[in-house]
Amino acid sequence: MNYAQWLEFAKERLVQNQSLDPFLNPKSDSLLLLEFVTKRNRASILAFSDDRLTEFELTQLTELLEKRCQQQPMAYILGEKSFWTLNLKVSPCTLIPRADTEILVEQALKIIKERLKYPQNLVQQEFAILDLGTGTGAIALSLASELEDIAEQHKFNLRIVGVDFLLEAVELARSNAIRHNLNKVEFIQSDWFNEINDHYDMIVANPPYIDENDEHLTQGDVQFEPKTALVSAEEGYSDLKHIIKIAPQYLKPQGVLLLEHGWQQANKVRSFFTKNQWQHVMTIKDYSGNDRVTIGQKNEK
Ligand code: GLN
């Protein structure tokens, strides 16, 4: 069988299964699988579509296509997912990084660059960031990739700590740091703040925030992701509330918290911030125009 024939066959198989899962994308999913197995890029596959698959490649492809027909997420099948400028290893023990979260990285960088205009304000020439529930390490590593050079130029010490309650996630995040040669990031196992006993300039988190009865949990990729990374008690607000309440204890003066939440949760989340005396509370929309991240600054009084 050659590349073109396999693509036709795979597309057909995926179309048959599309009624079960409207998130299947026959054309792009089959191309991605072929790229992955042949280790060739899209352009080369399309240019040499008469090339024949080896017996081994065909066996692998059959297996992967079957997984996709059973609706398994592409990111888990391929074992990787792009986020920000990084290609990250993923595994079913963590959430698959989403483009929605990139706005959090963008805002965090904006705030940090603003702070660096007045480096004399940095406590002990250090900027420290804590990423709670880091999963693949997506947020912590994206920030590290942007900030490591800046820290060197501006001569301040950059310290980024990512925590996850799951050891498997911590190990995955560590391997992603090695993969991208980012060495200002440390990953440790901690249930939220439990193992933390120092202070940060910034805390970031994409905690679980979905209500357990939300039908979104039974659709597409989400049904294969760990519930611990998605679902939170009190209609999805329990972990958001906990972090908003406790974070000030772990922030330096002027420290900021950036918290991702559901697009319909902004009003309530802002009210938790203000009830806990945070200042300058504001919500930012993601690239799809949905309220996604709320930011607050620690109150010094
Ligand atoms: N935004 C994700 C979703 O809707 C959920 C991520 C999370 O709970 N932290 O699938």
PDB file of C-alpha atoms and ligand atoms in Angstrom:
ATOM      1  CA  MET A   1       0.000   0.000   0.000  1.00  0.00           C
ATOM      2  CA  ASN A   2       1.354   3.482  -0.801  1.00  0.00           C
ATOM      3  CA  TYR A   3       0.916   6.717   1.209  1.00  0.00           C
ATOM      4  CA  ALA A   4      -1.953   8.045  -0.912  1.00  0.00           C
ATOM      5  CA  GLN A   5      -3.857   4.748  -0.675  1.00  0.00           C
ATOM      6  CA  TRP A   6      -3.439   4.566   3.071  1.00  0.00           C
ATOM      7  CA  LEU A   7      -4.617   8.177   3.486  1.00  0.00           C
ATOM      8  CA  GLU A   8      -7.768   7.374   1.508  1.00  0.00           C
ATOM      9  CA  PHE A   9      -8.390   4.233   3.553  1.00  0.00           C
ATOM     10  CA  ALA A  10      -7.791   5.998   6.894  1.00  0.00           C
ATOM     11  CA  LYS A  11      -9.984   8.957   6.002  1.00  0.00           C
ATOM     12  CA  GLU A  12     -12.801   6.592   5.097  1.00  0.00           C
ATOM     13  CA  ARG A  13     -12.464   4.688   8.422  1.00  0.00           C
ATOM     14  CA  LEU A  14     -12.522   7.942  10.367  1.00  0.00           C
ATOM     15  CA  VAL A  15     -15.538   9.273   8.454  1.00  0.00           C
ATOM     16  CA  GLN A  16     -17.407   6.076   9.403  1.00  0.00           C
ATOM     17  CA  ASN A  17     -16.710   6.813  13.064  1.00  0.00           C
ATOM     18  CA  GLN A  18     -17.434  10.523  12.917  1.00  0.00           C
ATOM     19  CA  SER A  19     -21.066  10.114  13.923  1.00  0.00           C
ATOM     20  CA  LEU A  20     -19.812   8.726  17.255  1.00  0.00           C
ATOM     21  CA  ASP A  21     -17.346  11.537  17.741  1.00  0.00           C
ATOM     22  CA  PRO A  22     -17.797  14.795  15.821  1.00  0.00           C
ATOM     23  CA  PHE A  23     -14.339  15.853  17.037  1.00  0.00           C
ATOM     24  CA  LEU A  24     -12.630  13.373  14.707  1.00  0.00           C
ATOM     25  CA  ASN A  25     -11.034  15.216  11.820  1.00  0.00           C
ATOM     26  CA  PRO A  26     -10.545  12.550   9.104  1.00  0.00           C
ATOM     27  CA  LYS A  27      -8.239  14.489   6.822  1.00  0.00           C
ATOM     28  CA  SER A  28      -5.906  16.036   9.344  1.00  0.00           C
ATOM     29  CA  ASP A  29      -5.911  13.099  11.804  1.00  0.00           C
ATOM     30  CA  SER A  30      -4.898  10.597   9.098  1.00  0.00           C
ATOM     31  CA  LEU A  31      -2.126  12.879   7.837  1.00  0.00           C
ATOM     32  CA  LEU A  32      -0.831  13.394  11.386  1.00  0.00           C
ATOM     33  CA  LEU A  33      -0.702   9.643  11.975  1.00  0.00           C
ATOM     34  CA  LEU A  34       1.164   9.087   8.722  1.00  0.00           C
ATOM     35  CA  GLU A  35       3.642  11.877   9.507  1.00  0.00           C
ATOM     36  CA  PHE A  36       4.240  10.363  12.923  1.00  0.00           C
ATOM     37  CA  VAL A  37       4.848   6.808  11.754  1.00  0.00           C
ATOM     38  CA  THR A  38       6.916   7.591   8.639  1.00  0.00           C
ATOM     39  CA  LYS A  39       8.779  10.424  10.425  1.00  0.00           C
ATOM     40  CA  ARG A  40       8.293  12.569   7.329  1.00  0.00           C
ATOM     41  CA  ASN A  41       6.665  15.962   7.181  1.00  0.00           C
ATOM     42  CA  ARG A  42       3.430  16.785   5.443  1.00  0.00           C
ATOM     43  CA  ALA A  43       5.067  18.306   2.357  1.00  0.00           C
ATOM     44  CA  SER A  44       7.274  15.296   1.790  1.00  0.00           C
ATOM     45  CA  ILE A  45       4.380  12.865   2.243  1.00  0.00           C
ATOM     46  CA  LEU A  46       2.247  14.720  -0.267  1.00  0.00           C
ATOM     47  CA  ALA A  47       5.118  15.077  -2.754  1.00  0.00           C
ATOM     48  CA  PHE A  48       6.046  11.385  -2.539  1.00  0.00           C
ATOM     49  CA  SER A  49       2.557   9.955  -2.125  1.00  0.00           C
ATOM     50  CA  ASP A  50       3.489   6.947  -4.313  1.00  0.00           C
ATOM     51  CA  ASP A  51       6.076   5.767  -1.768  1.00  0.00           C
ATOM     52  CA  ARG A  52       5.169   2.431  -0.277  1.00  0.00           C
ATOM     53  CA  LEU A  53       4.654   1.744   3.418  1.00  0.00           C
ATOM     54  CA  THR A  54       6.796  -0.963   4.980  1.00  0.00           C
ATOM     55  CA  GLU A  55       5.114  -3.909   6.661  1.00  0.00           C
ATOM     56  CA  PHE A  56       6.134  -2.497  10.049  1.00  0.00           C
ATOM     57  CA  GLU A  57       4.771   0.986   9.317  1.00  0.00           C
ATOM     58  CA  LEU A  58       1.490  -0.494   8.175  1.00  0.00           C
ATOM     59  CA  THR A  59       1.109  -2.514  11.375  1.00  0.00           C
ATOM     60  CA  GLN A  60       1.817   0.575  13.477  1.00  0.00           C
ATOM     61  CA  LEU A  61      -0.613   2.700  11.482  1.00  0.00           C
ATOM     62  CA  THR A  62      -3.382   0.138  11.787  1.00  0.00           C
ATOM     63  CA  GLU A  63      -2.976   0.112  15.532  1.00  0.00           C
ATOM     64  CA  LEU A  64      -2.955   3.922  15.873  1.00  0.00           C
ATOM     65  CA  LEU A  65      -5.885   4.400  13.516  1.00  0.00           C
ATOM     66  CA  GLU A  66      -7.909   1.944  15.586  1.00  0.00           C
ATOM     67  CA  LYS A  67      -7.177   3.992  18.728  1.00  0.00           C
ATOM     68  CA  ARG A  68      -8.338   7.149  16.999  1.00  0.00           C
ATOM     69  CA  CYS A  69     -11.511   5.414  15.800  1.00  0.00           C
ATOM     70  CA  GLN A  70     -12.148   4.635  19.462  1.00  0.00           C
ATOM     71  CA  GLN A  71     -11.958   8.423  19.989  1.00  0.00           C
ATOM     72  CA  GLN A  72      -8.675   8.488  21.881  1.00  0.00           C
ATOM     73  CA  PRO A  73      -7.178  12.011  21.752  1.00  0.00           C
ATOM     74  CA  MET A  74      -4.572  12.597  19.033  1.00  0.00           C
ATOM     75  CA  ALA A  75      -2.256  14.073  21.671  1.00  0.00           C
ATOM     76  CA  TYR A  76      -2.292  10.819  23.693  1.00  0.00           C
ATOM     77  CA  ILE A  77      -1.843   8.679  20.563  1.00  0.00           C
ATOM     78  CA  LEU A  78       1.130  10.712  19.346  1.00  0.00           C
ATOM     79  CA  GLY A  79       2.393  11.328  22.893  1.00  0.00           C
ATOM     80  CA  GLU A  80       2.944  15.028  22.245  1.00  0.00           C
ATOM     81  CA  LYS A  81       1.204  18.360  21.871  1.00  0.00           C
ATOM     82  CA  SER A  82       2.361  21.838  20.920  1.00  0.00           C
ATOM     83  CA  PHE A  83       1.839  24.655  23.394  1.00  0.00           C
ATOM     84  CA  TRP A  84       3.192  28.195  23.044  1.00  0.00           C
ATOM     85  CA  THR A  85       6.461  27.592  21.140  1.00  0.00           C
ATOM     86  CA  LEU A  86       7.169  24.205  22.723  1.00  0.00           C
ATOM     87  CA  ASN A  87       6.396  20.675  21.678  1.00  0.00           C
ATOM     88  CA  LEU A  88       5.555  18.865  24.918  1.00  0.00           C
ATOM     89  CA  LYS A  89       5.381  15.207  25.800  1.00  0.00           C
ATOM     90  CA  VAL A  90       1.939  14.324  27.147  1.00  0.00           C
ATOM     91  CA  SER A  91       0.487  11.262  28.807  1.00  0.00           C
ATOM     92  CA  PRO A  92      -2.979  10.266  30.004  1.00  0.00           C
ATOM     93  CA  CYS A  93      -1.949  11.163  33.569  1.00  0.00           C
ATOM     94  CA  THR A  94      -2.287  14.883  32.758  1.00  0.00           C
ATOM     95  CA  LEU A  95      -4.516  17.332  30.963  1.00  0.00           C
ATOM     96  CA  ILE A  96      -3.654  17.974  27.316  1.00  0.00           C
ATOM     97  CA  PRO A  97      -2.328  21.552  27.095  1.00  0.00           C
ATOM     98  CA  ARG A  98      -4.824  23.838  25.356  1.00  0.00           C
ATOM     99  CA  ALA A  99      -4.461  26.969  23.282  1.00  0.00           C
ATOM    100  CA  ASP A 100      -6.942  28.679  25.676  1.00  0.00           C
ATOM    101  CA  THR A 101      -4.225  28.670  28.334  1.00  0.00           C
ATOM    102  CA  GLU A 102      -1.717  30.557  26.180  1.00  0.00           C
ATOM    103  CA  ILE A 103      -3.407  33.838  27.131  1.00  0.00           C
ATOM    104  CA  LEU A 104      -2.317  33.178  30.726  1.00  0.00           C
ATOM    105  CA  VAL A 105       1.306  32.872  29.578  1.00  0.00           C
ATOM    106  CA  GLU A 106       0.979  36.031  27.492  1.00  0.00           C
ATOM    107  CA  GLN A 107      -0.443  38.045  30.405  1.00  0.00           C
ATOM    108  CA  ALA A 108       2.137  36.729  32.842  1.00  0.00           C
ATOM    109  CA  LEU A 109       4.938  37.821  30.490  1.00  0.00           C
ATOM    110  CA  LYS A 110       3.364  41.245  30.069  1.00  0.00           C
ATOM    111  CA  ILE A 111       3.251  41.761  33.842  1.00  0.00           C
ATOM    112  CA  ILE A 112       6.816  40.511  34.317  1.00  0.00           C
ATOM    113  CA  LYS A 113       8.214  42.744  31.559  1.00  0.00           C
ATOM    114  CA  GLU A 114       6.462  45.734  33.150  1.00  0.00           C
ATOM    115  CA  ARG A 115       8.058  44.863  36.520  1.00  0.00           C
ATOM    116  CA  LEU A 116      11.482  44.611  34.940  1.00  0.00           C
ATOM    117  CA  LYS A 117      11.319  48.261  33.924  1.00  0.00           C
ATOM    118  CA  TYR A 118      11.991  48.918  37.626  1.00  0.00           C
ATOM    119  CA  PRO A 119      14.427  46.122  38.534  1.00  0.00           C
ATOM    120  CA  GLN A 120      15.299  47.918  41.773  1.00  0.00           C
ATOM    121  CA  ASN A 121      11.886  46.744  43.020  1.00  0.00           C
ATOM    122  CA  LEU A 122      12.803  43.082  42.727  1.00  0.00           C
ATOM    123  CA  VAL A 123      13.306  41.604  46.164  1.00  0.00           C
ATOM    124  CA  GLN A 124      16.931  40.372  46.361  1.00  0.00           C
ATOM    125  CA  GLN A 125      17.312  40.603  42.564  1.00  0.00           C
ATOM    126  CA  GLU A 126      15.066  37.613  42.121  1.00  0.00           C
ATOM    127  CA  PHE A 127      11.857  36.906  40.219  1.00  0.00           C
ATOM    128  CA  ALA A 128      10.175  33.739  41.435  1.00  0.00           C
ATOM    129  CA  ILE A 129       7.145  32.046  39.868  1.00  0.00           C
ATOM    130  CA  LEU A 130       5.051  29.194  41.237  1.00  0.00           C
ATOM    131  CA  ASP A 131       2.901  27.103  38.844  1.00  0.00           C
ATOM    132  CA  LEU A 132       0.267  25.102  40.726  1.00  0.00           C
ATOM    133  CA  GLY A 133      -0.989  21.857  39.153  1.00  0.00           C
ATOM    134  CA  THR A 134       1.621  22.058  36.418  1.00  0.00           C
ATOM    135  CA  GLY A 135       0.693  18.787  34.620  1.00  0.00           C
ATOM    136  CA  THR A 136       2.953  18.565  31.533  1.00  0.00           C
ATOM    137  CA  GLY A 137       4.737  21.699  32.799  1.00  0.00           C
ATOM    138  CA  ALA A 138       3.209  23.723  29.947  1.00  0.00           C
ATOM    139  CA  ILE A 139       2.848  27.082  31.720  1.00  0.00           C
ATOM    140  CA  ALA A 140       6.068  26.910  33.759  1.00  0.00           C
ATOM    141  CA  LEU A 141       8.147  25.827  30.772  1.00  0.00           C
ATOM    142  CA  SER A 142       6.678  28.402  28.392  1.00  0.00           C
ATOM    143  CA  LEU A 143       7.513  31.135  30.897  1.00  0.00           C
ATOM    144  CA  ALA A 144      11.010  29.717  31.362  1.00  0.00           C
ATOM    145  CA  SER A 145      11.580  29.599  27.603  1.00  0.00           C
ATOM    146  CA  GLU A 146      10.780  33.311  27.349  1.00  0.00           C
ATOM    147  CA  LEU A 147      12.483  34.466  30.537  1.00  0.00           C
ATOM    148  CA  GLU A 148      15.778  32.593  30.839  1.00  0.00           C
ATOM    149  CA  ASP A 149      17.613  34.928  28.426  1.00  0.00           C
ATOM    150  CA  ILE A 150      15.929  38.049  29.801  1.00  0.00           C
ATOM    151  CA  ALA A 151      17.058  37.103  33.318  1.00  0.00           C
ATOM    152  CA  GLU A 152      20.622  36.790  32.123  1.00  0.00           C
ATOM    153  CA  GLN A 153      20.542  40.145  30.331  1.00  0.00           C
ATOM    154  CA  HIS A 154      18.913  41.965  33.252  1.00  0.00           C
ATOM    155  CA  LYS A 155      21.078  40.142  35.783  1.00  0.00           C
ATOM    156  CA  PHE A 156      18.367  38.866  38.055  1.00  0.00           C
ATOM    157  CA  ASN A 157      17.872  35.405  39.350  1.00  0.00           C
ATOM    158  CA  LEU A 158      14.927  33.589  37.747  1.00  0.00           C
ATOM    159  CA  ARG A 159      13.339  30.829  39.786  1.00  0.00           C
ATOM    160  CA  ILE A 160      10.373  28.857  38.497  1.00  0.00           C
ATOM    161  CA  VAL A 161       8.766  26.071  40.508  1.00  0.00           C
ATOM    162  CA  GLY A 162       6.052  23.812  39.116  1.00  0.00           C
ATOM    163  CA  VAL A 163       4.108  21.548  41.457  1.00  0.00           C
ATOM    164  CA  ASP A 164       1.693  18.705  40.886  1.00  0.00           C
ATOM    165  CA  PHE A 165       0.128  16.310  43.369  1.00  0.00           C
ATOM    166  CA  LEU A 166       0.884  13.415  41.014  1.00  0.00           C
ATOM    167  CA  LEU A 167       4.460  12.075  40.868  1.00  0.00           C
ATOM    168  CA  GLU A 168       3.914  10.832  37.305  1.00  0.00           C
ATOM    169  CA  ALA A 169       3.085  14.381  36.190  1.00  0.00           C
ATOM    170  CA  VAL A 170       6.139  15.771  38.003  1.00  0.00           C
ATOM    171  CA  GLU A 171       8.338  13.282  36.141  1.00  0.00           C
ATOM    172  CA  LEU A 172       6.687  14.135  32.826  1.00  0.00           C
ATOM    173  CA  ALA A 173       7.190  17.867  33.411  1.00  0.00           C
ATOM    174  CA  ARG A 174      10.845  17.233  34.311  1.00  0.00           C
ATOM    175  CA  SER A 175      11.374  15.324  31.095  1.00  0.00           C
ATOM    176  CA  ASN A 176       9.801  18.199  29.152  1.00  0.00           C
ATOM    177  CA  ALA A 177      12.271  20.598  30.801  1.00  0.00           C
ATOM    178  CA  ILE A 178      15.153  18.371  29.693  1.00  0.00           C
ATOM    179  CA  ARG A 179      13.666  18.047  26.204  1.00  0.00           C
ATOM    180  CA  HIS A 180      13.782  21.835  25.819  1.00  0.00           C
ATOM    181  CA  ASN A 181      16.961  22.382  27.779  1.00  0.00           C
ATOM    182  CA  LEU A 182      15.260  24.685  30.293  1.00  0.00           C
ATOM    183  CA  ASN A 183      17.144  24.635  33.550  1.00  0.00           C
ATOM    184  CA  LYS A 184      15.687  27.429  35.691  1.00  0.00           C
ATOM    185  CA  VAL A 185      12.603  25.319  36.366  1.00  0.00           C
ATOM    186  CA  GLU A 186      12.227  22.873  39.191  1.00  0.00           C
ATOM    187  CA  PHE A 187       9.323  20.444  39.522  1.00  0.00           C
ATOM    188  CA  ILE A 188       8.238  19.047  42.859  1.00  0.00           C
ATOM    189  CA  GLN A 189       5.409  16.880  44.107  1.00  0.00           C
ATOM    190  CA  SER A 190       2.982  18.899  46.190  1.00  0.00           C
ATOM    191  CA  ASP A 191      -0.762  18.985  46.714  1.00  0.00           C
ATOM    192  CA  TRP A 192      -1.327  22.691  45.947  1.00  0.00           C
ATOM    193  CA  PHE A 193       0.708  24.632  48.554  1.00  0.00           C
ATOM    194  CA  ASN A 194       1.357  21.702  50.937  1.00  0.00           C
ATOM    195  CA  GLU A 195       5.100  21.355  50.289  1.00  0.00           C
ATOM    196  CA  ILE A 196       5.733  25.054  49.611  1.00  0.00           C
ATOM    197  CA  ASN A 197       7.412  27.140  52.270  1.00  0.00           C
ATOM    198  CA  ASP A 198       8.848  30.154  50.471  1.00  0.00           C
ATOM    199  CA  HIS A 199       7.565  33.263  48.705  1.00  0.00           C
ATOM    200  CA  TYR A 200       6.938  34.146  45.085  1.00  0.00           C
ATOM    201  CA  ASP A 201       6.486  37.215  42.911  1.00  0.00           C
ATOM    202  CA  MET A 202       3.864  35.463  40.833  1.00  0.00           C
ATOM    203  CA  ILE A 203       1.608  32.446  41.221  1.00  0.00           C
ATOM    204  CA  VAL A 204      -0.071  30.943  38.146  1.00  0.00           C
ATOM    205  CA  ALA A 205      -2.517  28.056  37.913  1.00  0.00           C
ATOM    206  CA  ASN A 206      -4.873  26.251  35.579  1.00  0.00           C
ATOM    207  CA  PRO A 207      -6.712  24.240  38.249  1.00  0.00           C
ATOM    208  CA  PRO A 208      -9.674  21.902  37.730  1.00  0.00           C
ATOM    209  CA  TYR A 209     -12.820  24.031  37.458  1.00  0.00           C
ATOM    210  CA  ILE A 210     -15.527  21.951  35.763  1.00  0.00           C
ATOM    211  CA  ASP A 211     -18.714  20.888  37.559  1.00  0.00           C
ATOM    212  CA  GLU A 212     -18.961  17.095  37.879  1.00  0.00           C
ATOM    213  CA  ASN A 213     -22.300  17.055  36.049  1.00  0.00           C
ATOM    214  CA  ASP A 214     -21.126  19.102  33.072  1.00  0.00           C
ATOM    215  CA  GLU A 215     -21.912  17.225  29.838  1.00  0.00           C
ATOM    216  CA  HIS A 216     -18.669  18.596  28.349  1.00  0.00           C
ATOM    217  CA  LEU A 217     -16.915  15.836  30.365  1.00  0.00           C
ATOM    218  CA  THR A 218     -18.360  13.088  28.174  1.00  0.00           C
ATOM    219  CA  GLN A 219     -17.298  14.589  24.837  1.00  0.00           C
ATOM    220  CA  GLY A 220     -14.208  14.513  22.628  1.00  0.00           C
ATOM    221  CA  ASP A 221     -10.729  14.449  24.177  1.00  0.00           C
ATOM    222  CA  VAL A 222     -12.032  15.455  27.622  1.00  0.00           C
ATOM    223  CA  GLN A 223     -13.568  12.017  28.274  1.00  0.00           C
ATOM    224  CA  PHE A 224     -10.048  10.486  28.259  1.00  0.00           C
ATOM    225  CA  GLU A 225      -8.390  13.109  30.457  1.00  0.00           C
ATOM    226  CA  PRO A 226      -7.951  12.598  34.211  1.00  0.00           C
ATOM    227  CA  LYS A 227     -10.961  13.837  36.166  1.00  0.00           C
ATOM    228  CA  THR A 228      -8.629  15.121  38.879  1.00  0.00           C
ATOM    229  CA  ALA A 229      -7.324  17.691  36.388  1.00  0.00           C
ATOM    230  CA  LEU A 230     -10.802  18.754  35.271  1.00  0.00           C
ATOM    231  CA  VAL A 231     -13.423  18.395  37.977  1.00  0.00           C
ATOM    232  CA  SER A 232     -13.737  20.415  41.150  1.00  0.00           C
ATOM    233  CA  ALA A 233     -16.384  20.305  43.905  1.00  0.00           C
ATOM    234  CA  GLU A 234     -18.827  23.170  44.623  1.00  0.00           C
ATOM    235  CA  GLU A 235     -19.943  23.417  40.983  1.00  0.00           C
ATOM    236  CA  GLY A 236     -16.334  23.642  39.857  1.00  0.00           C
ATOM    237  CA  TYR A 237     -15.307  26.448  42.242  1.00  0.00           C
ATOM    238  CA  SER A 238     -13.710  24.585  45.123  1.00  0.00           C
ATOM    239  CA  ASP A 239     -10.048  24.614  43.960  1.00  0.00           C
ATOM    240  CA  LEU A 240     -10.295  28.143  42.523  1.00  0.00           C
ATOM    241  CA  LYS A 241     -11.594  29.333  45.917  1.00  0.00           C
ATOM    242  CA  HIS A 242      -8.878  27.490  47.839  1.00  0.00           C
ATOM    243  CA  ILE A 243      -6.082  28.998  45.742  1.00  0.00           C
ATOM    244  CA  ILE A 244      -7.514  32.542  45.943  1.00  0.00           C
ATOM    245  CA  LYS A 245      -7.750  32.237  49.722  1.00  0.00           C
ATOM    246  CA  ILE A 246      -4.320  30.732  50.419  1.00  0.00           C
ATOM    247  CA  ALA A 247      -2.105  32.310  47.722  1.00  0.00           C
ATOM    248  CA  PRO A 248      -1.401  35.606  49.562  1.00  0.00           C
ATOM    249  CA  GLN A 249       0.533  33.657  52.227  1.00  0.00           C
ATOM    250  CA  TYR A 250       2.997  32.560  49.526  1.00  0.00           C
ATOM    251  CA  LEU A 251       3.358  35.859  47.685  1.00  0.00           C
ATOM    252  CA  LYS A 252       5.954  38.564  48.226  1.00  0.00           C
ATOM    253  CA  PRO A 253       4.723  42.167  48.578  1.00  0.00           C
ATOM    254  CA  GLN A 254       3.106  43.285  45.251  1.00  0.00           C
ATOM    255  CA  GLY A 255       2.852  39.604  44.267  1.00  0.00           C
ATOM    256  CA  VAL A 256       0.260  38.645  41.647  1.00  0.00           C
ATOM    257  CA  LEU A 257      -1.977  35.646  41.051  1.00  0.00           C
ATOM    258  CA  LEU A 258      -3.128  34.621  37.552  1.00  0.00           C
ATOM    259  CA  LEU A 259      -5.871  32.034  37.557  1.00  0.00           C
ATOM    260  CA  GLU A 260      -7.507  30.267  34.627  1.00  0.00           C
ATOM    261  CA  HIS A 261     -11.227  29.486  34.948  1.00  0.00           C
ATOM    262  CA  GLY A 262     -14.280  28.580  32.894  1.00  0.00           C
ATOM    263  CA  TRP A 263     -15.697  31.216  30.545  1.00  0.00           C
ATOM    264  CA  GLN A 264     -18.876  31.575  32.604  1.00  0.00           C
ATOM    265  CA  GLN A 265     -17.105  31.735  35.972  1.00  0.00           C
ATOM    266  CA  ALA A 266     -15.499  35.194  35.760  1.00  0.00           C
ATOM    267  CA  ASN A 267     -18.021  37.110  37.901  1.00  0.00           C
ATOM    268  CA  LYS A 268     -17.920  34.638  40.769  1.00  0.00           C
ATOM    269  CA  VAL A 269     -14.140  34.295  40.589  1.00  0.00           C
ATOM    270  CA  ARG A 270     -13.731  38.085  40.730  1.00  0.00           C
ATOM    271  CA  SER A 271     -15.999  38.187  43.767  1.00  0.00           C
ATOM    272  CA  PHE A 272     -13.823  35.584  45.556  1.00  0.00           C
ATOM    273  CA  PHE A 273     -10.780  37.743  44.815  1.00  0.00           C
ATOM    274  CA  THR A 274     -12.362  40.900  46.197  1.00  0.00           C
ATOM    275  CA  LYS A 275     -13.805  39.114  49.242  1.00  0.00           C
ATOM    276  CA  ASN A 276     -10.241  38.050  50.040  1.00  0.00           C
ATOM    277  CA  GLN A 277      -8.954  41.638  49.769  1.00  0.00           C
ATOM    278  CA  TRP A 278      -7.050  41.302  46.503  1.00  0.00           C
ATOM    279  CA  GLN A 279      -6.367  44.534  44.586  1.00  0.00           C
ATOM    280  CA  HIS A 280      -6.496  45.488  40.895  1.00  0.00           C
ATOM    281  CA  VAL A 281      -8.660  42.474  40.057  1.00  0.00           C
ATOM    282  CA  MET A 282      -9.357  42.048  36.353  1.00  0.00           C
ATOM    283  CA  THR A 283     -10.421  39.358  33.884  1.00  0.00           C
ATOM    284  CA  ILE A 284      -8.782  38.718  30.522  1.00  0.00           C
ATOM    285  CA  LYS A 285     -10.413  37.025  27.528  1.00  0.00           C
ATOM    286  CA  ASP A 286      -8.767  34.151  25.628  1.00  0.00           C
ATOM    287  CA  TYR A 287      -8.151  34.228  21.860  1.00  0.00           C
ATOM    288  CA  SER A 288     -11.684  32.927  21.259  1.00  0.00           C
ATOM    289  CA  GLY A 289     -13.091  35.973  23.064  1.00  0.00           C
ATOM    290  CA  ASN A 290     -14.152  34.113  26.239  1.00  0.00           C
ATOM    291  CA  ASP A 291     -13.406  35.294  29.800  1.00  0.00           C
ATOM    292  CA  ARG A 292     -10.557  32.968  30.777  1.00  0.00           C
ATOM    293  CA  VAL A 293      -8.034  34.360  33.268  1.00  0.00           C
ATOM    294  CA  THR A 294      -8.548  36.521  36.346  1.00  0.00           C
ATOM    295  CA  ILE A 295      -5.627  38.416  37.826  1.00  0.00           C
ATOM    296  CA  GLY A 296      -5.218  40.033  41.239  1.00  0.00           C
ATOM    297  CA  GLN A 297      -2.481  41.700  43.233  1.00  0.00           C
ATOM    298  CA  LYS A 298      -1.827  40.933  46.873  1.00  0.00           C
ATOM    299  CA  ASN A 299      -3.129  43.574  49.268  1.00  0.00           C
ATOM    300  CA  GLU A 300      -0.409  44.910  51.540  1.00  0.00           C
ATOM    301  CA  LYS A 301      -2.652  46.294  54.277  1.00  0.00           C
TER     302      LYS A 301
HETATM  303  N1  GLN B   1     -10.560  24.369  29.707  1.00  0.00           N
HETATM  304  C1  GLN B   1     -10.638  22.953  29.871  1.00  0.00           C
HETATM  305  C2  GLN B   1     -11.884  22.407  29.216  1.00  0.00           C
HETATM  306  O1  GLN B   1     -12.872  23.069  29.175  1.00  0.00           O
HETATM  307  C3  GLN B   1     -10.643  22.562  31.332  1.00  0.00           C
HETATM  308  C4  GLN B   1      -9.357  22.819  31.974  1.00  0.00           C
HETATM  309  C5  GLN B   1      -9.459  22.766  33.458  1.00  0.00           C
HETATM  310  O2  GLN B   1     -10.382  22.269  34.069  1.00  0.00           O
HETATM  311  N2  GLN B   1      -8.488  23.308  34.060  1.00  0.00           N
HETATM  312  O3  GLN B   1     -11.862  21.302  28.728  1.00  0.00           O
END
